[in-house]
Short mmCIF file of C-alpha atoms in Angstrom, two decimals:
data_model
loop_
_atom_site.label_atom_id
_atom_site.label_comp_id
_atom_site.label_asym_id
_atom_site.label_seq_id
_atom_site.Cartn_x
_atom_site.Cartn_y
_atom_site.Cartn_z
CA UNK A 24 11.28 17.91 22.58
CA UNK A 25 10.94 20.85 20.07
CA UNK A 26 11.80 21.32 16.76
CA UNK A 27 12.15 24.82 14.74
CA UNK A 28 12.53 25.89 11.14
CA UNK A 29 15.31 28.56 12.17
CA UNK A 30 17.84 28.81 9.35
CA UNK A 31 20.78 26.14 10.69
CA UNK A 32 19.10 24.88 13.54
CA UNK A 33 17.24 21.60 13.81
CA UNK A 34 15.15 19.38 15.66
CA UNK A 35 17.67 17.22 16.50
CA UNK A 36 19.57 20.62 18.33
CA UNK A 37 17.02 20.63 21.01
CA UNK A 38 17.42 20.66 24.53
CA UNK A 39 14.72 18.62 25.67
CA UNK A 40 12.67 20.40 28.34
CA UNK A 41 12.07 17.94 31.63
CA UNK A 42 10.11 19.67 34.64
CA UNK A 43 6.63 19.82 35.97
CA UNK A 44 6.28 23.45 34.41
CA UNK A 45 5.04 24.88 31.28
CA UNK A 46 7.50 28.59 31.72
CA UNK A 47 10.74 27.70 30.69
CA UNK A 48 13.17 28.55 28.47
CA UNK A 49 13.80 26.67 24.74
CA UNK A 50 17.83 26.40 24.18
CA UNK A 51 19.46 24.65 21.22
CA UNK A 52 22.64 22.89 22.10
CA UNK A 53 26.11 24.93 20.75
CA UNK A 54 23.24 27.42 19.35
CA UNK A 55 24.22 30.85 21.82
CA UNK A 56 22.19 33.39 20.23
CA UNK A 57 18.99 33.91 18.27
CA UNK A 58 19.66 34.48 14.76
CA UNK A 59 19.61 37.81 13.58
CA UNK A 60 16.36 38.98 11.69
CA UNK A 61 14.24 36.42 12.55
CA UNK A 62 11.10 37.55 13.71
CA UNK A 63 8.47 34.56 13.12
CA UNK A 64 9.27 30.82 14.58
CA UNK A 65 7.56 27.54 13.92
CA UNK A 66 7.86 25.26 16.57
CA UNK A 67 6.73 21.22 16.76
CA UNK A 68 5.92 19.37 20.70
CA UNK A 69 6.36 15.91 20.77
CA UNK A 70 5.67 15.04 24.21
CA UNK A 71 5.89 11.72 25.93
CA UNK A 72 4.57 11.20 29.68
CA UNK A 73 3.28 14.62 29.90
CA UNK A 74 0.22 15.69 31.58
CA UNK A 75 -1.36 18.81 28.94
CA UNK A 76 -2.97 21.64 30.47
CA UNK A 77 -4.88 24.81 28.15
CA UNK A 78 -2.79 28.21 28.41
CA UNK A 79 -2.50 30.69 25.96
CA UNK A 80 0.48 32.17 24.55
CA UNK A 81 0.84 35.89 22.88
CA UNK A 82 0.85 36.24 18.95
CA UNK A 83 0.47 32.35 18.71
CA UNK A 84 -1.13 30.97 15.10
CA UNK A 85 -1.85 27.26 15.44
CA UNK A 86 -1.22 25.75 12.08
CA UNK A 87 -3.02 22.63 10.15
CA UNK A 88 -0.60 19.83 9.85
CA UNK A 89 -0.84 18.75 6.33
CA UNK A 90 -2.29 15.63 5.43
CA UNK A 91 0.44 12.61 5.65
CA UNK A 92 1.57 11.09 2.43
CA UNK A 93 -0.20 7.51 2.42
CA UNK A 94 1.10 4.56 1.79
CA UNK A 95 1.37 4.04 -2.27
CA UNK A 96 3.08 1.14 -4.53
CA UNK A 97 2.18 0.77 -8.49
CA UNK A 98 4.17 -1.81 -10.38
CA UNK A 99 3.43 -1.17 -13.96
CA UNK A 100 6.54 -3.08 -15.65
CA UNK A 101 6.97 -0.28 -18.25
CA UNK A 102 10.06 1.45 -18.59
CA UNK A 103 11.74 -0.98 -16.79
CA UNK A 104 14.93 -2.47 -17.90
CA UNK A 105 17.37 -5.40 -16.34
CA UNK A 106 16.39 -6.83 -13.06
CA UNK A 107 15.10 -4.13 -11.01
CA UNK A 108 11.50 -3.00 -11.43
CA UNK A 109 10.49 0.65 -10.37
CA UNK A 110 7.52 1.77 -8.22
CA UNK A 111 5.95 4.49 -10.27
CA UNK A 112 4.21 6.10 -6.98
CA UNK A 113 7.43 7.42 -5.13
CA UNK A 114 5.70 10.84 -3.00
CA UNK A 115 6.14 8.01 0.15
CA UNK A 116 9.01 6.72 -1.62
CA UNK A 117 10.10 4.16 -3.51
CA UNK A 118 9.22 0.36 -2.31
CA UNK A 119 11.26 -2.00 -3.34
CA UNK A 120 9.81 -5.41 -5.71
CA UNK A 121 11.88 -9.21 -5.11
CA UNK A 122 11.27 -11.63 -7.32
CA UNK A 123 10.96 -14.96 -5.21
CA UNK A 124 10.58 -18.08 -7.78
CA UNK A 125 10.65 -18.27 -11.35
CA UNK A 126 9.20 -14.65 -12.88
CA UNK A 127 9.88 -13.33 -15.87
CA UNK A 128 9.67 -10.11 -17.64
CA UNK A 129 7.76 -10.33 -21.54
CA UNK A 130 7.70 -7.51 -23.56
CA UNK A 131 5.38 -9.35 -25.58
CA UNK A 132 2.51 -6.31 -26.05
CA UNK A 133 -0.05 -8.82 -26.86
CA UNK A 134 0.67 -11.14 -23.59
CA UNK A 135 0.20 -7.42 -21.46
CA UNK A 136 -3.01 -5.80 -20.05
CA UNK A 137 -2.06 -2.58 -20.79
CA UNK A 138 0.93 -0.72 -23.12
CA UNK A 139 4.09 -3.57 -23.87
CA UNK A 140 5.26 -5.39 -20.75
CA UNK A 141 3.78 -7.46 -18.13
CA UNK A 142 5.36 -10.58 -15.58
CA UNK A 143 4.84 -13.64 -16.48
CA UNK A 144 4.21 -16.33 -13.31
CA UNK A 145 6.14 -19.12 -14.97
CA UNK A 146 7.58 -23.23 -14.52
CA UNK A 147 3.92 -25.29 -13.26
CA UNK A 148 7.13 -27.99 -12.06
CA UNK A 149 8.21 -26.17 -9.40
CA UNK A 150 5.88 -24.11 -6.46
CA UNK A 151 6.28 -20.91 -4.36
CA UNK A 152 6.50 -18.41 -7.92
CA UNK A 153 5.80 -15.00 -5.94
CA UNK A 154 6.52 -11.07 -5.74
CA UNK A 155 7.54 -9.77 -2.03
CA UNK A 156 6.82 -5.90 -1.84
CA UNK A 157 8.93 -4.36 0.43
CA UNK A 158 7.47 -1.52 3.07
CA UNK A 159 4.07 -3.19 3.29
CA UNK A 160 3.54 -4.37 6.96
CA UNK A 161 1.20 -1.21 8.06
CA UNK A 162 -1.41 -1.10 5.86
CA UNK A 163 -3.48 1.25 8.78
CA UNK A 164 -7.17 1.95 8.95
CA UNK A 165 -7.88 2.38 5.16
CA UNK A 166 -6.19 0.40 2.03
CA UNK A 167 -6.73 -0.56 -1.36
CA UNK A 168 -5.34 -3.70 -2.94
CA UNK A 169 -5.31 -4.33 -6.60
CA UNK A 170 -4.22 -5.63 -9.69
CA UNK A 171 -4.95 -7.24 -13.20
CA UNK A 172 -4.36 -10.89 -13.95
CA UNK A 173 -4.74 -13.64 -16.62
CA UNK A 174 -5.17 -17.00 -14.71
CA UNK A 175 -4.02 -19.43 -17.35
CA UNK A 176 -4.98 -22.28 -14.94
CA UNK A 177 -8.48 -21.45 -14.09
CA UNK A 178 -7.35 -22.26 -10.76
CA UNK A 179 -7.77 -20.96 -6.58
CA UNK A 180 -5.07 -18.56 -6.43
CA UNK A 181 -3.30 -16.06 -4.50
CA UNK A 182 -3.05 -12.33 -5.47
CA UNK A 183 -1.50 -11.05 -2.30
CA UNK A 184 -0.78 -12.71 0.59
CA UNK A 185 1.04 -12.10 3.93
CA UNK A 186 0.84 -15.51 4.93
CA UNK A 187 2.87 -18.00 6.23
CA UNK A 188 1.04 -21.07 4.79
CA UNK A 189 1.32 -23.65 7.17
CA UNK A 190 -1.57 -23.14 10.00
CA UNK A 191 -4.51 -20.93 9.83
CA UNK A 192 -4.31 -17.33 8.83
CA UNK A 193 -3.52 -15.13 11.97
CA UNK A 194 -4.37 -11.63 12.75
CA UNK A 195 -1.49 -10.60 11.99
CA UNK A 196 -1.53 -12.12 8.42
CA UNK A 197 -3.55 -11.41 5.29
CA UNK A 198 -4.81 -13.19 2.08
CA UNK A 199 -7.00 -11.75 -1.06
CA UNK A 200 -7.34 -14.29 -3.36
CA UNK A 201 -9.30 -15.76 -6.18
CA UNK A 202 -11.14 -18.71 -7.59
CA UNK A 203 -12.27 -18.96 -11.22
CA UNK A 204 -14.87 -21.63 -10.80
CA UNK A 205 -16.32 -20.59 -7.57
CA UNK A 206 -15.81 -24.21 -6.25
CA UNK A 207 -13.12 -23.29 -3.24
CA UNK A 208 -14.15 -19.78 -2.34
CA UNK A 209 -17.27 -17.81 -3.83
CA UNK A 210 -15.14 -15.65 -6.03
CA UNK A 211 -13.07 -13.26 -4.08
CA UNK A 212 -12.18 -13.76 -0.46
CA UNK A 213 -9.87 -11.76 1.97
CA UNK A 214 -9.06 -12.62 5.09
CA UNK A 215 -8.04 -10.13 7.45
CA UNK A 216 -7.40 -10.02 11.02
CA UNK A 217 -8.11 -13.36 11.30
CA UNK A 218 -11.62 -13.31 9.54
CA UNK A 219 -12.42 -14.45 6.15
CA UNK A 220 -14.90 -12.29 4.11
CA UNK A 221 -16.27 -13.48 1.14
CA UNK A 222 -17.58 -11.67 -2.35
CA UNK A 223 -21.32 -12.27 -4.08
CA UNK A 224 -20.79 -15.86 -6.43
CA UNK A 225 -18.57 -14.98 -9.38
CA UNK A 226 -16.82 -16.66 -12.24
CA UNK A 227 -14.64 -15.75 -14.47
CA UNK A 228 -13.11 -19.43 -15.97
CA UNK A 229 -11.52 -17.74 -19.50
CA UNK A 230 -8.59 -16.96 -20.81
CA UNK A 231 -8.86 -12.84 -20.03
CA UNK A 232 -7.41 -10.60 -18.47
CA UNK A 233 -9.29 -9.69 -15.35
CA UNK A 234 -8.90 -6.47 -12.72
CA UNK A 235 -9.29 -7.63 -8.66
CA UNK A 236 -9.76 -5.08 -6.05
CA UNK A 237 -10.67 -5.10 -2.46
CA UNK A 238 -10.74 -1.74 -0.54
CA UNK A 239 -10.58 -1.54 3.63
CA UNK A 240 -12.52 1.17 5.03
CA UNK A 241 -12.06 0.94 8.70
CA UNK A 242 -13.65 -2.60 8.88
CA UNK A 243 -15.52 -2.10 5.95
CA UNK A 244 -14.76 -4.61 3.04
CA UNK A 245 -15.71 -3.90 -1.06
CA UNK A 246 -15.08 -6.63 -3.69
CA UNK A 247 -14.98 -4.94 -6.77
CA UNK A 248 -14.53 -7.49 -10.32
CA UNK A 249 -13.34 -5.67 -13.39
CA UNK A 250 -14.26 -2.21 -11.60
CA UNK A 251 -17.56 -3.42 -10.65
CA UNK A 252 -18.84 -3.60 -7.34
CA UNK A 253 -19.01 -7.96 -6.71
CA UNK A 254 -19.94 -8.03 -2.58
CA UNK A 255 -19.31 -6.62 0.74
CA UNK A 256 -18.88 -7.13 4.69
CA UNK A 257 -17.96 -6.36 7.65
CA UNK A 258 -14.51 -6.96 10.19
CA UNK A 259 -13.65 -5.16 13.21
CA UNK A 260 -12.57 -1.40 12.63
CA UNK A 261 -10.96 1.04 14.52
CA UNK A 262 -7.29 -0.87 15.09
CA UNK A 263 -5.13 -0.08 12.21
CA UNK A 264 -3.95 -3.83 9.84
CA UNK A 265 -0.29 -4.14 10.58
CA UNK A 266 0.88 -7.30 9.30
CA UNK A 267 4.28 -9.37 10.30
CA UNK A 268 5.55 -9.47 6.74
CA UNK A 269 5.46 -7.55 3.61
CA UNK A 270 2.89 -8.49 0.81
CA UNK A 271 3.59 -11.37 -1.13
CA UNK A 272 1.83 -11.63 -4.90
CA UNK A 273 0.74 -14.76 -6.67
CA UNK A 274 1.79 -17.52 -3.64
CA UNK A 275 2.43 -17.36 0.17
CA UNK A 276 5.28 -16.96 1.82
CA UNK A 277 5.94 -20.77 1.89
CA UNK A 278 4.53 -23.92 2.14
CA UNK A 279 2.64 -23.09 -0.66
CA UNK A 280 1.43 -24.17 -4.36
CA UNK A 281 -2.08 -25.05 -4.21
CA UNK A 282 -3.00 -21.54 -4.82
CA UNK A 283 0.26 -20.56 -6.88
CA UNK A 284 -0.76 -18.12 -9.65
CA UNK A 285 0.11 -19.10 -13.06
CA UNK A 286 0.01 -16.50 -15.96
CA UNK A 287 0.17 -13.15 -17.05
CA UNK A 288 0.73 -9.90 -14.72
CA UNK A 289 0.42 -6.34 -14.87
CA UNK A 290 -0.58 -2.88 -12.82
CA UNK A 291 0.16 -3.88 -9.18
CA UNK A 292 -1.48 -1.30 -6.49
CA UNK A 293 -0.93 -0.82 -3.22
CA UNK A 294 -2.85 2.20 -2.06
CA UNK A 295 -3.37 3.51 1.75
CA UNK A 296 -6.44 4.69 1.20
CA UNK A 297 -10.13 2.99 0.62
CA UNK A 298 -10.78 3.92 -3.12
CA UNK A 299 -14.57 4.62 -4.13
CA UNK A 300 -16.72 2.80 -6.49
CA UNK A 301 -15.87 5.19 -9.11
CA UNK A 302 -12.50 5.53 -8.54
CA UNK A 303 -11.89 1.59 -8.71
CA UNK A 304 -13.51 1.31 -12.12
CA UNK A 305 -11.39 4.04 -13.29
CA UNK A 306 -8.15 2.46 -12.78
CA UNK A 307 -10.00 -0.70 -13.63
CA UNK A 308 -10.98 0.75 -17.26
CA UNK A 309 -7.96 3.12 -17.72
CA UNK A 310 -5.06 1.77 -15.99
CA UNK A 311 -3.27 2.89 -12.49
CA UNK A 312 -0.45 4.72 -15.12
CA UNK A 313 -2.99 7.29 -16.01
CA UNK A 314 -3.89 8.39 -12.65
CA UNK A 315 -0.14 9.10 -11.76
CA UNK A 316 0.09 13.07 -10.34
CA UNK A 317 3.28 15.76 -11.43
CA UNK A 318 3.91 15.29 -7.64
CA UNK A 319 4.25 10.86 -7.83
CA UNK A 320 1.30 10.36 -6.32
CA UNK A 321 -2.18 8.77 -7.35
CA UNK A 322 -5.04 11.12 -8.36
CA UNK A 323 -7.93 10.60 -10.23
CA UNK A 324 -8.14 11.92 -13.85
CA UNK A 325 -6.23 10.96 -16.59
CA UNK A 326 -2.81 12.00 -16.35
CA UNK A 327 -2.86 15.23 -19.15
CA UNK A 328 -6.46 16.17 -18.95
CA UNK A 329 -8.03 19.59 -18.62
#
């Protein structure tokens, strides 16, 4: 199966070439003749059950695929208006945000981390308050998870979770979450794969607003606490983490409310990359908004700068 960049033909015009040959002849259905002053030709082999041999062709420049487009969510709550919330990284697209539970928006600037609005995890009557992020099941080889939080409850509680809640956490399931007091978990914990990792002893029992990140570096797990580096380990690598649901934030999927989340919330980030130390205490510091490219996606300097 070929593909071309031949003005009004496409990929999906192909004949497919089937025979146990490499010298044959590339057609494009209802396409007779070559189009008229077109010297160059950039063609793309997908091949499936094929057996690949070296040759060499004539006047043949093999070109570096560029770099795909990882996986990227921010949920900042600014600019939003009504019920829909936008995802300010869209260069993969645009994931979608579902409020599960009782949220609400507060464009209270003094209840936000950072500029005027933030979500507020509300109702302690009722469990199961939680965000579902849509497009978040293949997280691969390399991730980032993030955001900032005020725990009004000083309590163990989710941040993102892609658990079920009601046996122990699969491999195909996920959980970072956090405990003020240290009492239930050492600080930070995520479990991935099936394996729970656990950060250095922290606490952080106030009234703040804190920033949580974990980065996944092909089995390689970094708690970070307010952009600081708070513990490390070790999972398997080399499979990518492909989970059976999307990411939940602030509760599981169900059978939940011991770990519900209650309080303030602000700069979400989902990031398909491992972020470095310095990068991590950059958004921690400055805020994900800053770091937003012309192009949508995340870089690192201050959106503006010189």
């Amino acid at each position: 199966e070929q593909g071309s960049v031949l003005p009004g033909f496409s990929r999906q015009d192909c004949d497919p070439l089937k025979a146990d040959k490499v010298d044959q002849v590339v057609t494009w259905r209802g396409k007779p003749a070559w189009p008229e002053g077109v010297d160059v030709v950039r063609l793309r082999f997908v091949m499936r059950n094929a057996s690949i041999y070296s040759f060499l062709a004539g006047r043949l420049t093999v070109l570096d695929e560029p770099e795909p487009v990882p996986l990227q969510v921010l949920y900042t709550f600014e600019g939003d208006y009504g019920p829909d919330f936008k995802d300010k990284l869209w260069a993969d697209g645009y994931q979608e945000l579902t409020i599960m539970g009782t949220v609400r928006r507060t464009r209270e600037p003094s209840e936000a981390a950072r500029g005027k609005k933030s979500l507020t995890f509300a109702s302690p009557w009722h469990p199961l308050h939680r965000l579902k992020i849509g497009g978040t099941t293949s997280l691969g080889t390399r991730f980032t998870l993030a955001l900032v939080t005020q725990n009004t409850d000083k309590a163990h509680a989710r941040l993102f979770s892609a658990y079920n809640g009601n046996r122990p956490v699969n491999t195909s399931e996920l959980v970072f979450d956090c405990d003020p007091t240290g009492r239930a978990i050492a600080g930070l914990r995520l479990i991935c794969k099936g394996i729970p990792i656990e950060s250095e002893p922290l606490k952080f029992a106030d009234d703040a607003y804190h920033h949580f990140a974990v980065t996944y570096d092909d089995g390689y797990v970094r708690f970070y606490l307010d952009g600081k580096p708070a513990g490390d380990g070790w999972l398997p690598g080399g499979a990518p983490v492909k989970l059976c649901r999307d990411l939940m934030v602030g509760e599981d999927l169900e059978l939940g409310s011991a770990e519900q989340l209650r309080g303030n919330l602000d700069d979400v980030l989902v990031y398909g990359r491992a972020l470095t130390a310095e990068q991590v205490a950059a958004l921690a510091s400055k805020g994900a908004e800053a770091f937003i490219g012309p192009d949508g996606g995340l870089r690192f300097e201050p959106a503006g700068s010189k």
